[in-house]
Tab-separated table of C-alpha atoms and ligand atoms in Angstrom:
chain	number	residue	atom	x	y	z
Y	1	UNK	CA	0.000	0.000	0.000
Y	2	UNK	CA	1.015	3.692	-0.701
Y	3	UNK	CA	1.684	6.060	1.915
Y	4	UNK	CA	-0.002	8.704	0.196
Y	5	UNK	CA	-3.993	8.528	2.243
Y	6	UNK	CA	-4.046	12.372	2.334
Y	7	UNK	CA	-4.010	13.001	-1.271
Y	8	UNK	CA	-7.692	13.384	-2.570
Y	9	UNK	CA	-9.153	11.017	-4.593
Y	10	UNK	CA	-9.183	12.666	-8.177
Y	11	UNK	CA	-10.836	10.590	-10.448
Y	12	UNK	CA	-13.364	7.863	-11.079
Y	13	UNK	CA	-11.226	5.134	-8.877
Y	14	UNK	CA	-12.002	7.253	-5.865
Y	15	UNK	CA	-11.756	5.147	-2.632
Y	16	UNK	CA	-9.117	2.585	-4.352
Y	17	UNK	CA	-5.921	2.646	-3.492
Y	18	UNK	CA	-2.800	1.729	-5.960
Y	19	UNK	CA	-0.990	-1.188	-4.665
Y	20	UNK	CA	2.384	-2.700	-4.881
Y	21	UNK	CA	3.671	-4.500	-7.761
Y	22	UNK	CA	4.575	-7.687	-6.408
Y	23	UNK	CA	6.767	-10.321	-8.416
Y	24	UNK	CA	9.237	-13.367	-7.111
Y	25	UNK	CA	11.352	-11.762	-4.777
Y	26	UNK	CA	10.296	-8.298	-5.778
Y	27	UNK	CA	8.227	-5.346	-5.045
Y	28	UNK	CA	7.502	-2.359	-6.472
Y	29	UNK	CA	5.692	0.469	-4.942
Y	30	UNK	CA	3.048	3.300	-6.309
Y	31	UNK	CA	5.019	6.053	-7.908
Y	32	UNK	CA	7.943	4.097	-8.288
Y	33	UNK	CA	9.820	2.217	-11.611
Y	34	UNK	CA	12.333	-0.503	-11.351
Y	35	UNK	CA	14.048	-1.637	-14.461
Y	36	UNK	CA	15.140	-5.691	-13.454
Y	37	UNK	CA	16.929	-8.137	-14.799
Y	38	UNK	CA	14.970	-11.493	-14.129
Y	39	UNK	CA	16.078	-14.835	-14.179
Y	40	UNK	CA	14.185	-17.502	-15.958
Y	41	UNK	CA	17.330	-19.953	-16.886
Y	42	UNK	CA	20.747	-21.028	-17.063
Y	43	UNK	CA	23.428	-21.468	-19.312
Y	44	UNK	CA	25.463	-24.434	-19.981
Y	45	UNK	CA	28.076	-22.561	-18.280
Y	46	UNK	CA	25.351	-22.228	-15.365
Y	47	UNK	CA	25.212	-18.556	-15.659
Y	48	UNK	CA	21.676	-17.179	-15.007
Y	49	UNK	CA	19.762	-16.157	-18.353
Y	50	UNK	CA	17.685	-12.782	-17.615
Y	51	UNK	CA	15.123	-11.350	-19.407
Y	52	UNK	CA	14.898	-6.934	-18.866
Y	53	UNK	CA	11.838	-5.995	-17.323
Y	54	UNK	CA	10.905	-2.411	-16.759
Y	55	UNK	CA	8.023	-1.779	-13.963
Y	56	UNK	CA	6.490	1.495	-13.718
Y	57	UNK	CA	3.849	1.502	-11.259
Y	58	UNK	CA	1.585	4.572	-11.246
Y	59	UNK	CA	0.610	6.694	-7.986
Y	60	UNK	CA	-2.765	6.118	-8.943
Y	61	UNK	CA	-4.966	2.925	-9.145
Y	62	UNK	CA	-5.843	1.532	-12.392
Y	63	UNK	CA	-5.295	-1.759	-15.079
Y	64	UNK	CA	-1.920	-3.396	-14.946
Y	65	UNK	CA	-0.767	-3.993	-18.958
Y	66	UNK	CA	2.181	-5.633	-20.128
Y	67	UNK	CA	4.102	-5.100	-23.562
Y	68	UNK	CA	6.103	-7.554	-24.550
Y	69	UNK	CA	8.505	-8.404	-27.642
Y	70	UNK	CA	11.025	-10.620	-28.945
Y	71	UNK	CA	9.150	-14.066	-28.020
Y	72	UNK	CA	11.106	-14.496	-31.355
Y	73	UNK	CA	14.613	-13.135	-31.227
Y	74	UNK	CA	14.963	-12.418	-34.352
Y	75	UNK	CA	11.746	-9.547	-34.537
Y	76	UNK	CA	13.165	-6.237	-33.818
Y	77	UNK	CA	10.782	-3.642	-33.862
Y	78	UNK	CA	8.391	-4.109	-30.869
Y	79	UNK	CA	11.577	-4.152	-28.560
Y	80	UNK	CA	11.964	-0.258	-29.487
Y	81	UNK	CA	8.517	-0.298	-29.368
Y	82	UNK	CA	8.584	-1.299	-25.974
Y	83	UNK	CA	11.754	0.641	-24.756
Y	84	UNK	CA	10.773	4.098	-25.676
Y	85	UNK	CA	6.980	3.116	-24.289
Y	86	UNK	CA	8.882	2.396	-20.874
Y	87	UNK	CA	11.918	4.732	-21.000
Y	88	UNK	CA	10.938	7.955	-23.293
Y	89	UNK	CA	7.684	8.675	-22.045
Y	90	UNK	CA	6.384	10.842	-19.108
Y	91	UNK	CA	4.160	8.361	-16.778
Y	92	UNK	CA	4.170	10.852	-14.290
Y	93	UNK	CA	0.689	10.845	-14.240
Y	94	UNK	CA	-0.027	7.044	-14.875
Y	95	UNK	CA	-3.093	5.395	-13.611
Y	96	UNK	CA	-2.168	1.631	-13.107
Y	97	UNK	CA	1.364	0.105	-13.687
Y	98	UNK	CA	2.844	-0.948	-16.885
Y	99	UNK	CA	5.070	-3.745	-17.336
Y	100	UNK	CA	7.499	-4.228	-20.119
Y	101	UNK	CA	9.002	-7.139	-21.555
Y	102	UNK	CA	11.684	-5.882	-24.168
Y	103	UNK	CA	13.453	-8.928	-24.842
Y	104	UNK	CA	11.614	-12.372	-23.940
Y	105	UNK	CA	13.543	-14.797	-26.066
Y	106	UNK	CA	17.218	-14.120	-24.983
Y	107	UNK	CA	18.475	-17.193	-26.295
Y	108	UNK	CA	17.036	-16.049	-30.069
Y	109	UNK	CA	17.606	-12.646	-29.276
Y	110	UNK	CA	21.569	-13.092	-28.476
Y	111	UNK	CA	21.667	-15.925	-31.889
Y	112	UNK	CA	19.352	-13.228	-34.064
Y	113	UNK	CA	17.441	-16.289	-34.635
Y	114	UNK	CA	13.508	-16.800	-34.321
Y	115	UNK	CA	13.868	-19.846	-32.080
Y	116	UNK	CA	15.542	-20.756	-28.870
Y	117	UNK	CA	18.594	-22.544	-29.889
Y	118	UNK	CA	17.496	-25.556	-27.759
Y	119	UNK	CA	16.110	-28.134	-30.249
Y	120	UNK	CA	14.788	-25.163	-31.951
Y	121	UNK	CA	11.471	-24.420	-29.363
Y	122	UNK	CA	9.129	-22.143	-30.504
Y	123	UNK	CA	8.929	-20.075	-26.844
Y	124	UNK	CA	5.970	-18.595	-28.638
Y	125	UNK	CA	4.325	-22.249	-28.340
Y	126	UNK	CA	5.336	-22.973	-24.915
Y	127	UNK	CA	2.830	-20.682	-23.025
Y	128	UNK	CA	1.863	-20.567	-20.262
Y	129	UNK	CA	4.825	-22.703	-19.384
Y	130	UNK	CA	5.176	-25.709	-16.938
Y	131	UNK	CA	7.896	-26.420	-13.973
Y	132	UNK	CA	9.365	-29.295	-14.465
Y	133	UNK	CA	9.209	-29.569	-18.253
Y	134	UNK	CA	11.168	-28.553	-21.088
Y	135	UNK	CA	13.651	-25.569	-20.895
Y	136	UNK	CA	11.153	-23.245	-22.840
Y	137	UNK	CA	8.088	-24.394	-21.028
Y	138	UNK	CA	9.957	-23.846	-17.648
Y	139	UNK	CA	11.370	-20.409	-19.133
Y	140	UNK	CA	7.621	-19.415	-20.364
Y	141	UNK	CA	6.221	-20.414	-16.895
Y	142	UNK	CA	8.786	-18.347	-15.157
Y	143	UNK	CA	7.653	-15.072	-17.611
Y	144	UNK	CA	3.936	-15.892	-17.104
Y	145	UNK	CA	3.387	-16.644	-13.559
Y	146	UNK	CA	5.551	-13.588	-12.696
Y	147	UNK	CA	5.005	-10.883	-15.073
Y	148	UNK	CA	1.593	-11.637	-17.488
Y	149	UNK	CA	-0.771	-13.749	-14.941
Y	150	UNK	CA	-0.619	-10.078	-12.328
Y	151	UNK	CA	-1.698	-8.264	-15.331
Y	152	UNK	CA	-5.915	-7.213	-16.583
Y	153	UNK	CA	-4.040	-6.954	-20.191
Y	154	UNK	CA	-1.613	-7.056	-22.909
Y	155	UNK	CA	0.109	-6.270	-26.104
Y	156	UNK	CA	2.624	-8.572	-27.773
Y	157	UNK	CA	4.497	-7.357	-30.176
Y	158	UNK	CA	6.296	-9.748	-33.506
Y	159	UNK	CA	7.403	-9.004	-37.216
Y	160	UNK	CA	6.881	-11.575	-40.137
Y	161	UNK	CA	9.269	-14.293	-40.344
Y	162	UNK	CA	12.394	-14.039	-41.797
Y	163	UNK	CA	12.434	-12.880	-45.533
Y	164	UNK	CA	8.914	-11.666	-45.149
Y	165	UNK	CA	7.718	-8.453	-44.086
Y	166	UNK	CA	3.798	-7.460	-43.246
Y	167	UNK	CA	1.933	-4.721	-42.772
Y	168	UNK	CA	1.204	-3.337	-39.356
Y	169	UNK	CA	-1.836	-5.156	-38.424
Y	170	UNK	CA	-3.435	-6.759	-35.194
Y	171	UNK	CA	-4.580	-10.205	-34.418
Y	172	UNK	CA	-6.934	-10.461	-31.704
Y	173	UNK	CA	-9.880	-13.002	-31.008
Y	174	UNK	CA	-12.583	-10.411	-31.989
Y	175	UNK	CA	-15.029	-13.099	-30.391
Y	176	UNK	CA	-14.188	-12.458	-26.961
Y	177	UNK	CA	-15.023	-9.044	-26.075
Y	178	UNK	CA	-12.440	-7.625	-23.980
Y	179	UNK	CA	-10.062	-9.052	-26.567
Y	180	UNK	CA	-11.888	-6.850	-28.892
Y	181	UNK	CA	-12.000	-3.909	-26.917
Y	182	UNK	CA	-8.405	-4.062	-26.947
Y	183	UNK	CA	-8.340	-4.818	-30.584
Y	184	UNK	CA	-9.954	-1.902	-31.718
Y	185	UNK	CA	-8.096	0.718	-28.920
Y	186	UNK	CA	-4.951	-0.262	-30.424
Y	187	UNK	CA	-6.560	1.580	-34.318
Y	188	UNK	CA	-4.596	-0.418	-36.439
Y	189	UNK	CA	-6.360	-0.381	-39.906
Y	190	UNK	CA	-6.295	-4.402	-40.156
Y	191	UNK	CA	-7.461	-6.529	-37.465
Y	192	UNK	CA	-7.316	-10.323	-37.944
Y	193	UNK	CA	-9.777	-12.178	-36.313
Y	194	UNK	CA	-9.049	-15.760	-34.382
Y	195	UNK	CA	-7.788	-17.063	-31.234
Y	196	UNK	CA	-4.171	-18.053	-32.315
Y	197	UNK	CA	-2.375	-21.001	-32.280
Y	198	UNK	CA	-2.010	-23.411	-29.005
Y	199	UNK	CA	0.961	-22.475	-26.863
Y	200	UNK	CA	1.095	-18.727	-27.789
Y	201	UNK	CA	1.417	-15.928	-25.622
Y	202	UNK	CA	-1.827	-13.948	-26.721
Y	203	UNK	CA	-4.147	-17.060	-26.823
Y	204	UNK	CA	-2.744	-18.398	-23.446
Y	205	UNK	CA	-3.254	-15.014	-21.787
Y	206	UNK	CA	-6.746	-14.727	-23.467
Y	207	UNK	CA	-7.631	-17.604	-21.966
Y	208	UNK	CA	-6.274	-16.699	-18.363
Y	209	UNK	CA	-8.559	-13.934	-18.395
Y	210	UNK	CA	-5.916	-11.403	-19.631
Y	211	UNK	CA	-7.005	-9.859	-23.154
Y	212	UNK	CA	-4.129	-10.179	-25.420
Y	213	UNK	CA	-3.547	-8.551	-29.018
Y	214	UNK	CA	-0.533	-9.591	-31.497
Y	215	UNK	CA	0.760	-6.657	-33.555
Y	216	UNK	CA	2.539	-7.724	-36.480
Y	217	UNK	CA	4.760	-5.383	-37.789
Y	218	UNK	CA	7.543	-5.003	-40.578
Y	219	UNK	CA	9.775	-7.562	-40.931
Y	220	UNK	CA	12.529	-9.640	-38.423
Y	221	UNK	CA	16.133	-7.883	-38.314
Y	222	UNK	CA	15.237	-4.436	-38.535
Y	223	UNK	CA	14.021	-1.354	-36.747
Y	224	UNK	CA	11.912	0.538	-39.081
Y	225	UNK	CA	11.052	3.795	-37.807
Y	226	UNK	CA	7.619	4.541	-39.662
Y	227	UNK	CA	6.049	1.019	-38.101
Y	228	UNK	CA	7.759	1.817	-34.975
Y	229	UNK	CA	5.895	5.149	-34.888
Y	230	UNK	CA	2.099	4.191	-35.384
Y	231	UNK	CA	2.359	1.189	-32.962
Y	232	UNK	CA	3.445	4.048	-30.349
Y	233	UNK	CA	0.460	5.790	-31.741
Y	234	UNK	CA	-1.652	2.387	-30.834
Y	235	UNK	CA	-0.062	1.561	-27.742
Y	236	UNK	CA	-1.203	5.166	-26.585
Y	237	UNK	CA	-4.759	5.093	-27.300
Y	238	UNK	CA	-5.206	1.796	-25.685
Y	239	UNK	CA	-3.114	3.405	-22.625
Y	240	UNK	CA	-5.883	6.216	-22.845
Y	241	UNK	CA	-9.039	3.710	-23.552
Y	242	UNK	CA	-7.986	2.094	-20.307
Y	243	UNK	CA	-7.913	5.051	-18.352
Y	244	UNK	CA	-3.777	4.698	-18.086
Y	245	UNK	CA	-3.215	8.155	-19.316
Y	246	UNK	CA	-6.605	9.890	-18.465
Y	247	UNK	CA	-5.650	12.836	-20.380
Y	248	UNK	CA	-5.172	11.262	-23.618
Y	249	UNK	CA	-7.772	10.244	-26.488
Y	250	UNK	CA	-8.465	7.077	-28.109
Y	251	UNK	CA	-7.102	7.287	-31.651
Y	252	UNK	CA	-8.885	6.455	-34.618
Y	253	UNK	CA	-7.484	5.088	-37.595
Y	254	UNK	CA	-9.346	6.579	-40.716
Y	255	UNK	CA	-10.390	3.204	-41.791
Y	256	UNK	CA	-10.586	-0.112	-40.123
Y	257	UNK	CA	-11.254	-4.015	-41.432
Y	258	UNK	CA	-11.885	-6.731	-39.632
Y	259	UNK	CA	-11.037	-10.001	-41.408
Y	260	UNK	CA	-12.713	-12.989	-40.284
Y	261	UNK	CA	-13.540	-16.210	-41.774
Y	262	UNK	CA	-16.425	-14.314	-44.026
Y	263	UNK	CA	-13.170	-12.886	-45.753
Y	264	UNK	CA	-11.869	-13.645	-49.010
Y	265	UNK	CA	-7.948	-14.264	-47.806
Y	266	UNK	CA	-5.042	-16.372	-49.404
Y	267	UNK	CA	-1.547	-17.460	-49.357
Y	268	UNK	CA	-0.927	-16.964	-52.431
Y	269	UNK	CA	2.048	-19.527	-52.634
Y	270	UNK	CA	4.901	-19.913	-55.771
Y	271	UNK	CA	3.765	-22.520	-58.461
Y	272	UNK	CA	7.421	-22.598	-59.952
Y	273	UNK	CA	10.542	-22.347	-58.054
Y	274	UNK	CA	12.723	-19.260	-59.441
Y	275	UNK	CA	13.894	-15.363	-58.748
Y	276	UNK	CA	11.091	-13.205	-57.496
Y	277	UNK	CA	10.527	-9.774	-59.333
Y	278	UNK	CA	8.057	-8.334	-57.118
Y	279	UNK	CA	6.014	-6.044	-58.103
Y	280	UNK	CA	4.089	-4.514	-55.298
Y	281	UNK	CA	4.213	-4.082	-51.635
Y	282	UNK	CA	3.630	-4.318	-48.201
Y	283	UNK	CA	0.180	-2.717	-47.426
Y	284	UNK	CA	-0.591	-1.737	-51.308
Y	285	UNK	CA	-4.053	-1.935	-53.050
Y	286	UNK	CA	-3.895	-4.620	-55.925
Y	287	UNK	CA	-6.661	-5.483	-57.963
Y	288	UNK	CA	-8.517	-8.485	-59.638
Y	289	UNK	CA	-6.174	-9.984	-62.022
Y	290	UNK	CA	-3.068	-7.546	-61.641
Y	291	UNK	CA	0.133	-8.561	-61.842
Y	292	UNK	CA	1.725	-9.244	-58.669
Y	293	UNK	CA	5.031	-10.612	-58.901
Y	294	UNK	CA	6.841	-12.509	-61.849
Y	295	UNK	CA	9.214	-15.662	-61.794
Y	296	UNK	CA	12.062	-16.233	-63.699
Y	297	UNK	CA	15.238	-18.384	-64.028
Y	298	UNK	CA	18.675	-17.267	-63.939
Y	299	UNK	CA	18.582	-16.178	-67.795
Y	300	UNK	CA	15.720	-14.727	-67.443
Y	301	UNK	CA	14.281	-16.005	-70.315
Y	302	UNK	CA	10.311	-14.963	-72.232
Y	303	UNK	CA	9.231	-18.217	-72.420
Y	304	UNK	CA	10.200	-19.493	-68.976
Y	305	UNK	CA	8.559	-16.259	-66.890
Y	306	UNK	CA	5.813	-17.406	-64.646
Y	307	UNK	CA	3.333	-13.831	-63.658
Y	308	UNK	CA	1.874	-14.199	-60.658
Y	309	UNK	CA	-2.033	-12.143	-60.849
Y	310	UNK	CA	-4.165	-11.367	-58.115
Y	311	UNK	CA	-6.896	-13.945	-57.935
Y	312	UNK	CA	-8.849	-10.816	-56.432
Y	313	UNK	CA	-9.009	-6.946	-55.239
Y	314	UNK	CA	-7.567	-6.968	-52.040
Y	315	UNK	CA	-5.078	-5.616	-49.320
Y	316	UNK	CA	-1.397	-7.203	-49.288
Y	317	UNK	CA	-0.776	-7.418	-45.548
Y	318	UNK	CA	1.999	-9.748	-46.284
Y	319	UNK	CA	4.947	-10.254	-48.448
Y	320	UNK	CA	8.333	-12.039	-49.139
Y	321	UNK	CA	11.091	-10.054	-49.460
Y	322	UNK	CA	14.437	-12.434	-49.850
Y	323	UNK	CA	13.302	-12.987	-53.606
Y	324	UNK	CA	13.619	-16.285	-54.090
Y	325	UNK	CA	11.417	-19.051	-53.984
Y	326	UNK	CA	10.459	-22.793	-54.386
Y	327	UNK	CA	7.343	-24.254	-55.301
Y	328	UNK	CA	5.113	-23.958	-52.546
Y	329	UNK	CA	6.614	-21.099	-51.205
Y	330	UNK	CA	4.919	-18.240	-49.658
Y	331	UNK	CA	4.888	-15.196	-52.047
Y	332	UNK	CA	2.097	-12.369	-50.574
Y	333	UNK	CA	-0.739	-12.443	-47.969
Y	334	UNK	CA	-3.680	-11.505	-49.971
Y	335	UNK	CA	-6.874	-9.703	-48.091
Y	336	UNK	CA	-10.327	-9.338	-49.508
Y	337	UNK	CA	-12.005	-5.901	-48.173
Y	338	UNK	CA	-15.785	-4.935	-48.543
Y	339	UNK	CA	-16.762	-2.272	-50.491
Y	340	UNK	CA	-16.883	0.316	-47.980
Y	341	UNK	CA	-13.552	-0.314	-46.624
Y	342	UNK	CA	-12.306	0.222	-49.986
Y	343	UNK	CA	-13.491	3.217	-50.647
Y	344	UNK	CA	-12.476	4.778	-47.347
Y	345	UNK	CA	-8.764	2.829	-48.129
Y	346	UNK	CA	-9.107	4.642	-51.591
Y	347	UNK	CA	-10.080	8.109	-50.226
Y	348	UNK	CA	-7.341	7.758	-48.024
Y	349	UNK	CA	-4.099	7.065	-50.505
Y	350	UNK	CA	-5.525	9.458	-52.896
Y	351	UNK	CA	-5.365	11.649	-50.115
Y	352	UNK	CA	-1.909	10.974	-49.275
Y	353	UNK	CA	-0.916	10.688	-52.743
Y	354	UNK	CA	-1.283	14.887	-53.100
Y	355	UNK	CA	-0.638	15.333	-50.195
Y	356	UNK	CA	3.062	13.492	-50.089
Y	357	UNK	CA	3.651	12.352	-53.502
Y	358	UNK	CA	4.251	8.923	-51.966
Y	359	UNK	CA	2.217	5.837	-52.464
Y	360	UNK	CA	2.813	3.628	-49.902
Y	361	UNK	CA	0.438	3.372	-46.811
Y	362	UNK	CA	2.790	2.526	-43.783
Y	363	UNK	CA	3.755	5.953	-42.438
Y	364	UNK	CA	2.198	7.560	-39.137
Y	365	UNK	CA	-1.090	8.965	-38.761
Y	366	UNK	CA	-0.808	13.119	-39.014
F	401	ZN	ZN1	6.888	-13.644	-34.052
């Protein structure tokens, strides 16, 4: 408890009081931060392995949230996402307590690879953990009992795999409404509907009772500023829908879409194996029957070049970018939008288009 019983209740929490932020071994009070270094494992050498968590715990009452990135060591962005959430901003007047999870996967994260070394565990399937199991179930129990299971929500953040890169987009399960509500406060213009896979972070917490969002952004190895920017821009207005930051507004996004299972969507996957031109990109308008890409061999020769069309109009949220591929392979992540959505998406780039002279959609909301 806070020491603080003659300061006047200023808001709608009146008569609660902000507590402690407890953890293994830790505490840490109302009005007070603590940047940690947490141990989940050990080394072979038998060194600990700690993961950097940043508390900041408000003087007022109010949701506990976590951000968290790097569940694949290899995905850049969301940890400078994270960091300047927990280290540039001014939470002097925070209602709640934030906790922030930079770097989960330090294994990856010191490899630059997507998986814990270990047998190659996906820590993003190994929620919500289990002592006495495998290294990355123990490791995920150690992050979830201490640092998700205190929280009322949370935000993970990943990039596309290697050699892809996506457009900044959230998957929530829209069916569960707090999930949604979450969803929506983050105003990304793409939300993907369903529960995620079995063992991940947001689907695990979900189901503990602690709404959790995935924001895909960009692509693994990289920090790319523009991305970086709007999910600030997100991660603030669900800070402000939650009452966090009482003085700032919810953002909206111009346009949103919600893609569910009513949805035309595709993988549209390589046919022949070959060098990738690639014709469009990440979060560009293509329509029915428009060239997307082409294949060729090393000679490039006519007769041998395989054009890849857009089966219909649609959003690519997803791309590759290391341009080459084998049959079967991955080439864009192909969205179907309903009329209205693409008209607003229209309005919008032809908006931007005079505005800026640039095409592209993935810069930050003005
Ligand atoms: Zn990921």
């Amino acid at each position: 408890m806070s020491d603080d019983f003659d300061e006047p209740p200023d808001d709608g929490t009146s008569g609660r009081m902000a507590e402690a932020f407890t953890y293994n071994g830790g505490r840490v009070d109302p009005g007070e931060s603590a940047n940690i270094r947490y141990g989940i494992s050990e080394t072979y050498l038998g060194d600990p392995v700690r993961i950097p968590v940043t508390v900041i715990n408000g003087e007022h009452p109010g949701p506990t949230v976590f951000l968290s990135a790097a569940a694949h060591g290899d995905e850049l962005n969301g940890i400078e996402v994270v960091r300047e959430v927990a280290h540039d901003w001014d939470h002097s007047d925070l209602h709640g307590t934030l906790i922030c999870l930079p770097v989960m996967n330090v294994h990856g994260f010191l490899a630059q690879e997507r998986y814990l070394p270990i047998y190659d565990r996906d820590l993003n399937r190994s929620f919500p953990g289990r002592e006495g199991s495998t290294s990355a179930r123990r490791m995920a129990h150690q992050i979830f009992t201490n640092f998700i299971e205190p929280c009322d929500l949370g935000i993970d953040f990943h990039t596309s795999t290697r050699g892809r890169t996506n457009m900044l987009h959230v998957r929530a399960n829209m069916e569960n409404p707090k999930t949604a509500r979450v969803a929506k406060a983050f105003s990304s213009n793409v939300i993907i509907a369903g529960e995620g896979p079995s063992g991940t972070l947001r689907r695990e917490a979900t189901v503990a009772d602690i709404p959790t969002i995935t924001v895909e952004m960009g692509e693994a190895h990289r920090f790319q500023r523009n991305l970086i920017d709007r999910a600030l821009t997100g991660v603030a207005s669900v800070l402000a829908e939650f009452g966090l930051h009482p003085e700032s507004s919810v953002h909206w996004p111009g346009w949103r879409t919600i893609i569910d299972d009513d949805n035309e969507k595709t993988w549209i996957r390589a046919d022949a194996g070959g060098i990738v031109d690639m014709k469009r990109g990440r979060s560009e308008l293509v329509k029915e029957d428009e060239v997307i890409c082409a294949i060729t061999n090393p000679f490039k020769e006519e007769e041998d070049i395989v054009t890849v069309e857009a089966p219909f109009t649609g959003l690519i949220v997803g791309v590759l970018e290391n341009p080459v591929v084998y049959p079967g392979n991955p080439l864009c992540h192909l969205v179907g939008l309903s009329p209205d959505t693409l008209t607003a998406l229209e309005r919008e780039r032809t908006a931007d288009h005079s505005q800026s002279g640039l095409q592209t959609g993935d810069r930050p909301p003005r």
